[in-house]
Short mmCIF file of C-alpha atoms and ligand atoms in Angstrom, two decimals:
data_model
loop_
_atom_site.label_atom_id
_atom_site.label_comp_id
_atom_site.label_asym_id
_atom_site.label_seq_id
_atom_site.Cartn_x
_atom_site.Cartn_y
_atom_site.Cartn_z
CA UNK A 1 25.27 -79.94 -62.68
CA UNK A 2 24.42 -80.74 -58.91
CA UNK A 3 21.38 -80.57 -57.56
CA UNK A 4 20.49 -80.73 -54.33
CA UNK A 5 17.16 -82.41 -53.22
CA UNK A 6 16.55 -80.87 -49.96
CA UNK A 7 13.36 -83.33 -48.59
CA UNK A 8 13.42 -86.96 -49.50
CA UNK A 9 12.57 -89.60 -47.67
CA UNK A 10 15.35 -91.91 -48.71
CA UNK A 11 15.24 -94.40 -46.37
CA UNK A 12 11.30 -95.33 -46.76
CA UNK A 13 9.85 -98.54 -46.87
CA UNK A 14 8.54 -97.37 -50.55
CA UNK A 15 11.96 -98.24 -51.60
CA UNK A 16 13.52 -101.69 -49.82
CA UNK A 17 13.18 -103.74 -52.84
CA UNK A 18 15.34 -100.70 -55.01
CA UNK A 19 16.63 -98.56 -52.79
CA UNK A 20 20.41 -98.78 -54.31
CA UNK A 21 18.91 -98.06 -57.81
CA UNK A 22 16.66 -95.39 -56.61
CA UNK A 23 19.89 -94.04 -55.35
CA UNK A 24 21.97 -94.24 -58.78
CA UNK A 25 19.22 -93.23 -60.87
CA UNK A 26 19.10 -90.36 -58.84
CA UNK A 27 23.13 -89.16 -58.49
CA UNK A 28 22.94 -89.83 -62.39
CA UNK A 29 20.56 -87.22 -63.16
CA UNK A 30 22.79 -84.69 -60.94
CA UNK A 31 21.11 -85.13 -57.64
CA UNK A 32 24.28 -85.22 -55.80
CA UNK A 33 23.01 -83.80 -51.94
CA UNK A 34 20.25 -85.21 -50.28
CA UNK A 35 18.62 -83.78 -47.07
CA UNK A 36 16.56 -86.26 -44.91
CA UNK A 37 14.00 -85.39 -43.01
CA UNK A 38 12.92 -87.40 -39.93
CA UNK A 39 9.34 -88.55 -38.86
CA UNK A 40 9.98 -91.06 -35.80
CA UNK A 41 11.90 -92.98 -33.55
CA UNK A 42 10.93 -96.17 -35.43
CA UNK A 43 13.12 -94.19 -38.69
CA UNK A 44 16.20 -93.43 -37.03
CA UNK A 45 18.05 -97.08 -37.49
CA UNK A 46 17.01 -96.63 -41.15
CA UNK A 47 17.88 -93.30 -41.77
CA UNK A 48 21.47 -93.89 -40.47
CA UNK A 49 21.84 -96.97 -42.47
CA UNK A 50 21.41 -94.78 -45.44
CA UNK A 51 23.87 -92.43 -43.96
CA UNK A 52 26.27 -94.81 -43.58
CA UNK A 53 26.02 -96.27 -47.28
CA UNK A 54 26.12 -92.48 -48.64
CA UNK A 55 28.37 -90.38 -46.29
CA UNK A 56 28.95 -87.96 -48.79
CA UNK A 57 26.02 -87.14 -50.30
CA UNK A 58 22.93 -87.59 -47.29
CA UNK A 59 22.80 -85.06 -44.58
CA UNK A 60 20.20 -86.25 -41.36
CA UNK A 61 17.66 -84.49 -40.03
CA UNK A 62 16.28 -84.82 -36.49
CA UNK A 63 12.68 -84.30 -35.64
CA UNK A 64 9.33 -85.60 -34.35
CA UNK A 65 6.95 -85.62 -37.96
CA UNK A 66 3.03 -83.70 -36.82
CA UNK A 67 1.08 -86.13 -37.93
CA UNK A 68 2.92 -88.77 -35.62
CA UNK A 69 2.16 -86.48 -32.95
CA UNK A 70 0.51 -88.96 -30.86
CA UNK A 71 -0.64 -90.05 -27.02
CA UNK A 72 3.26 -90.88 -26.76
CA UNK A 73 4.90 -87.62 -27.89
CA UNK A 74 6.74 -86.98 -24.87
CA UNK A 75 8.63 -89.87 -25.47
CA UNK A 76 9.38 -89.06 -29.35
CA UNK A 77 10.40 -85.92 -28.21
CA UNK A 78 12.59 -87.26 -25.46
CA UNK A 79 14.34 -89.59 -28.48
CA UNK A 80 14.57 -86.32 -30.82
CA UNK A 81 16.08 -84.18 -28.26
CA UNK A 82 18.81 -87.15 -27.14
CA UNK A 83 19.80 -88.10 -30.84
CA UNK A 84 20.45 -84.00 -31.17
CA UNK A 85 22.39 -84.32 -27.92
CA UNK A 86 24.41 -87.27 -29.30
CA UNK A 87 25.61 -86.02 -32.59
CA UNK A 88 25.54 -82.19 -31.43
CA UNK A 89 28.47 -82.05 -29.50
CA UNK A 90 32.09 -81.27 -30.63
CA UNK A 91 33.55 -85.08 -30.78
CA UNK A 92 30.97 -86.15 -32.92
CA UNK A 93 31.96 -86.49 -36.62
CA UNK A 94 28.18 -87.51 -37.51
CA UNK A 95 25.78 -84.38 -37.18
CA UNK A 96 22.16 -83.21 -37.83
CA UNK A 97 21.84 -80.45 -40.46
CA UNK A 98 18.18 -79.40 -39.51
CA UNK A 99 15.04 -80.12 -36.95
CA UNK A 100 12.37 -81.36 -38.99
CA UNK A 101 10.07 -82.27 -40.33
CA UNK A 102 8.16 -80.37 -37.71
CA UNK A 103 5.10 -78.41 -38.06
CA UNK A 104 1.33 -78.83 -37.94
CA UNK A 105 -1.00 -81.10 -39.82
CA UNK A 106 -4.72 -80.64 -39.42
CA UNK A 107 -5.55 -82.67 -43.05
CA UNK A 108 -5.58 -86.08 -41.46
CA UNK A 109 -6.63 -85.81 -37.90
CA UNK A 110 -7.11 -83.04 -35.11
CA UNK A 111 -7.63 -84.87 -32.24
CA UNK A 112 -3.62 -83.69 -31.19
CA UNK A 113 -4.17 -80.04 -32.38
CA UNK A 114 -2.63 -78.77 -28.98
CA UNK A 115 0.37 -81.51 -28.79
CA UNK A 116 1.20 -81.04 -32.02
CA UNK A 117 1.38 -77.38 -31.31
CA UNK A 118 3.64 -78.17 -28.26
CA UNK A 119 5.71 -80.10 -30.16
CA UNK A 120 6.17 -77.83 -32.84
CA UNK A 121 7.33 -75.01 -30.84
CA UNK A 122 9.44 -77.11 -28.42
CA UNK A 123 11.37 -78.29 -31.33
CA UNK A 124 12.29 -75.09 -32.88
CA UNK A 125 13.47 -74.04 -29.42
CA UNK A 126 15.87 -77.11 -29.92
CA UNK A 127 16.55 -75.67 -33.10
CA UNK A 128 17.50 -72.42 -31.82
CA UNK A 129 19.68 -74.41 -28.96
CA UNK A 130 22.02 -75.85 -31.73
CA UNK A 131 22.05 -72.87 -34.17
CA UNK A 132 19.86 -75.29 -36.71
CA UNK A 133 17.71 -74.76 -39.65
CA UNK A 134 14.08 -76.06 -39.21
CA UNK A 135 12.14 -77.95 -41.81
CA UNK A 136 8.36 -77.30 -41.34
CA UNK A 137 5.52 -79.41 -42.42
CA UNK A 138 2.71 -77.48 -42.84
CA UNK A 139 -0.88 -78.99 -44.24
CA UNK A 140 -4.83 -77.13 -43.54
CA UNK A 141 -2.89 -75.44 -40.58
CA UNK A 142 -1.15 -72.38 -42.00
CA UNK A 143 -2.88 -69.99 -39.65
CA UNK A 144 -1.74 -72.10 -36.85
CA UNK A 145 1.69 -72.79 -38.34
CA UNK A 146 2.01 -68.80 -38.57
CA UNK A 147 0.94 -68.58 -34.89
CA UNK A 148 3.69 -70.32 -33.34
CA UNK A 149 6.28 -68.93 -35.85
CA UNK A 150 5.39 -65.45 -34.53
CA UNK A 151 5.94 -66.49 -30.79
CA UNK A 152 9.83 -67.67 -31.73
CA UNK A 153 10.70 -65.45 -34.31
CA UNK A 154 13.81 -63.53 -34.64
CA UNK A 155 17.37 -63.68 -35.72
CA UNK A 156 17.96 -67.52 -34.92
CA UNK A 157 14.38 -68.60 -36.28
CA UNK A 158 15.17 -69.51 -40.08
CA UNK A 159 14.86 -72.40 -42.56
CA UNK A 160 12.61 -74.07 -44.83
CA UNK A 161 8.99 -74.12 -45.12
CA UNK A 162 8.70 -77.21 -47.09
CA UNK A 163 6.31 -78.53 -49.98
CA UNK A 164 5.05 -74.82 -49.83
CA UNK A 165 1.06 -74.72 -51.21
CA UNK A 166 0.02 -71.89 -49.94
CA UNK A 167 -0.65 -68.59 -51.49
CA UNK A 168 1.77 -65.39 -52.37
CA UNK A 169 0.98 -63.89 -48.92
CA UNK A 170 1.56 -66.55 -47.39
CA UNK A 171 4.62 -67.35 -49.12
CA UNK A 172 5.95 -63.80 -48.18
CA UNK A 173 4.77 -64.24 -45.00
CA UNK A 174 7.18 -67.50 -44.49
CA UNK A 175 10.05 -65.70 -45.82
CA UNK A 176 9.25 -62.71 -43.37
CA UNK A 177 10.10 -65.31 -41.34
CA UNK A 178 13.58 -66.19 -42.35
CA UNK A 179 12.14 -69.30 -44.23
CA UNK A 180 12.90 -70.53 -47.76
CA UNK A 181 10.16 -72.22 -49.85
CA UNK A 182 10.84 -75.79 -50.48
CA UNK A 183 9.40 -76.22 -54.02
CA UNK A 184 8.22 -79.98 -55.33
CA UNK A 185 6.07 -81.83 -57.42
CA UNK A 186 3.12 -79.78 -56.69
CA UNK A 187 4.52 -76.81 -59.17
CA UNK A 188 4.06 -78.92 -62.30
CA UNK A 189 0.57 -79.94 -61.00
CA UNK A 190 -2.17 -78.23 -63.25
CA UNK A 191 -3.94 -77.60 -60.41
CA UNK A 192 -1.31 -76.33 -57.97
CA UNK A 193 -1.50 -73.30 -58.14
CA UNK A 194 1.91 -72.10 -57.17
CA UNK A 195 2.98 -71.99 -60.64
CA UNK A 196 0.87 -69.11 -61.17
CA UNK A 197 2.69 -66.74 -58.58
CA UNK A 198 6.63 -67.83 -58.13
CA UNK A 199 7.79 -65.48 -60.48
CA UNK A 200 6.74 -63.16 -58.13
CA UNK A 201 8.91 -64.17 -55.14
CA UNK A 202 12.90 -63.77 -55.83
CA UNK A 203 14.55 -66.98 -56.58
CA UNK A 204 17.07 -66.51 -53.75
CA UNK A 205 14.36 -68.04 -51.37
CA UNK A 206 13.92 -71.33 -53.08
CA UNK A 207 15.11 -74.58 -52.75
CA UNK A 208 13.95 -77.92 -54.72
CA UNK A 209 12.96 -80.96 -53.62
CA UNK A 210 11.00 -83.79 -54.02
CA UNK A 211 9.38 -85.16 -50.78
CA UNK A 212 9.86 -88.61 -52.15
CA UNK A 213 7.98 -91.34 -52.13
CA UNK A 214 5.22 -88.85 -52.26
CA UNK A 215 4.15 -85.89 -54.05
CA UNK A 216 5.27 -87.19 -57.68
CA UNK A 217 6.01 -84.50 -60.73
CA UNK A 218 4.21 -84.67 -63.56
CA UNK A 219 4.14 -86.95 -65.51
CA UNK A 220 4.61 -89.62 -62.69
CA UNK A 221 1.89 -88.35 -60.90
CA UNK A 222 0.32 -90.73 -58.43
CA UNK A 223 2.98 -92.77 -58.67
CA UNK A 224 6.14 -93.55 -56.51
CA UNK A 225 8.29 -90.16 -56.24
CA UNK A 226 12.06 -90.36 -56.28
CA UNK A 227 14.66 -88.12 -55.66
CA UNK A 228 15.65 -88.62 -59.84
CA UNK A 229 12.67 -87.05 -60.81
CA UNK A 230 13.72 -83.69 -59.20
CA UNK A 231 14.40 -82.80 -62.90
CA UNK A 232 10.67 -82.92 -63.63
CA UNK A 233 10.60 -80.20 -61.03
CA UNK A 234 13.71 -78.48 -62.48
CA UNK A 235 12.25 -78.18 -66.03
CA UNK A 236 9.09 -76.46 -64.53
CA UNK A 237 10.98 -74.00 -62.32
CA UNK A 238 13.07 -73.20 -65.86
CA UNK A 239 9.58 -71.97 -67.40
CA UNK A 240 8.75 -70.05 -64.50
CA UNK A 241 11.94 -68.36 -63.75
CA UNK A 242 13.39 -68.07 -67.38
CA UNK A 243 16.49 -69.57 -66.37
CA UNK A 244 18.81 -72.31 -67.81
CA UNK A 245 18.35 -75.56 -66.01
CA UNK A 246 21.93 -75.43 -65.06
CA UNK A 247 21.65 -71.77 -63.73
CA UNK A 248 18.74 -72.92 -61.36
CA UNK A 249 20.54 -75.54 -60.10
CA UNK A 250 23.72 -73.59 -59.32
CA UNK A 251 21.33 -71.05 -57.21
CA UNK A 252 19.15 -73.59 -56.02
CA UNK A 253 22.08 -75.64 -54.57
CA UNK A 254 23.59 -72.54 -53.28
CA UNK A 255 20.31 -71.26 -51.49
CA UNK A 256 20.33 -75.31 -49.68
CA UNK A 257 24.47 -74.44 -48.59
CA UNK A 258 23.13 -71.42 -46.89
CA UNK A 259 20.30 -72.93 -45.03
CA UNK A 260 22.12 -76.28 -43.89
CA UNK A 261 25.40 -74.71 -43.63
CA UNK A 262 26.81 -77.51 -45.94
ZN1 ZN B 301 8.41 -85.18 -45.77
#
């Protein structure tokens, strides 16, 4: 079985005492592809460390995280769009498999409501630029998530609305969208409420992940998250869907190959 955790934060300071056993629990359990999202420049030495140690199985992402969306963003940005320059061109043999996390977070703090929109949108015209995926973070800001998806929409606009919590219209409305839903610990949460629906929205827009170290399954809840414990979120998605755990994983993994192209 491989399984394919499409958002984990691998490289977090959660896990510098274990991170090598984090890593073999995980790729023990079948968690054979991880996909790392970015938040900022003060990441990137980390994340390619991690690349380095695990060329086969962690694919980079590039991107300037919403809620560090600060006075300084012009300079994060400048850093996200010369990393994509850097690995983006033919002779490089390291690449970037999405944009992201991008998005809009309006949970924490709104004082940068209009740069995060700015940096939202001028990210998934980077996207677009290099024929990526984007991986959107979207928390208390669907409405103005939704707004700037609808400016850049269209045949190169697709990817993966991640930790999706939001209801089945909106879920449809993300896939109208050319997104997939990114589906975590939040499913096995008894108050998550997107348990109740996702039978209703065809498997071949889902992808699993774990958003690790945050977000634990059930029954780890409130506690460290790691990419292992993507089973947790397997076992759920087998009650929901009716599907062997090996079956879900086999479509889940595929649905990741189309998005990242790998
Ligand atoms: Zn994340």
């Amino acid at each position: 079985m491989i399984l394919t955790d499409t958002h984990t934060h691998i490289y977090s300071e959660a896990f510098e005492e274990d991170q090598k056993e984090m890593m073999t629990r995980a790729i023990a359990a079948g968690v054979k592809r991880f996909f790392v999202p970015a938040i900022d420049s003060t990441y990137t030495h980390a994340m390619y460390a991690i690349e380095k140690e695990y060329p086969e199985e962690v694919f980079l992402m590039m991107g300037l995280h919403p809620t560090h969306v600060k006075e300084n963003y012009e300079e994060e940005l400048a850093h996200v769009e010369e990393e994509l320059a850097k690995r983006m061109q033919k002779e490089s043999d390291k690449k970037f498999f999405a944009v992201g996390e991008i998005g809009m977070d309006l949970y924490w703090d709104k004082t940068f409501i209009e740069e995060q929109k700015i940096a939202f949108r001028k990210q998934i015209q980077l996207a677009k630029q290099y024929k990526l995926p984007i991986v959107i973070h979207c928390r208390e800001a669907f409405d103005e998530v939704f707004e700037v998806l609808e400016l850049e929409k269209g045949e190169e606009l697709f990817g993966i609305f991640h930790c999706f919590t939001g209801t089945l219209e909106q879920a449809q409305k993300a896939i109208s969208y050319g997104m997939k839903l990114g589906i975590g610990g939040v499913v096995t949460f008894k108050n998550g409420k997107i348990d109740k629906f996702l039978d209703q929205i065809d498997i071949k827009h889902i992808v699993l992940e774990t958003d690790a170290p945050y977000l634990s399954p059930t029954p780890y809840r409130g506690k460290r998250n790691e990419s292992a414990y993507l089973i947790n979120v397997l076992e759920k998605m087998v009650d929901i869907y009716g599907k062997s755990e090996a079956e879900l994983a086999e479509i889940t993994t595929q649905n990741s190959k189309e998005v990242f192209g790998i």
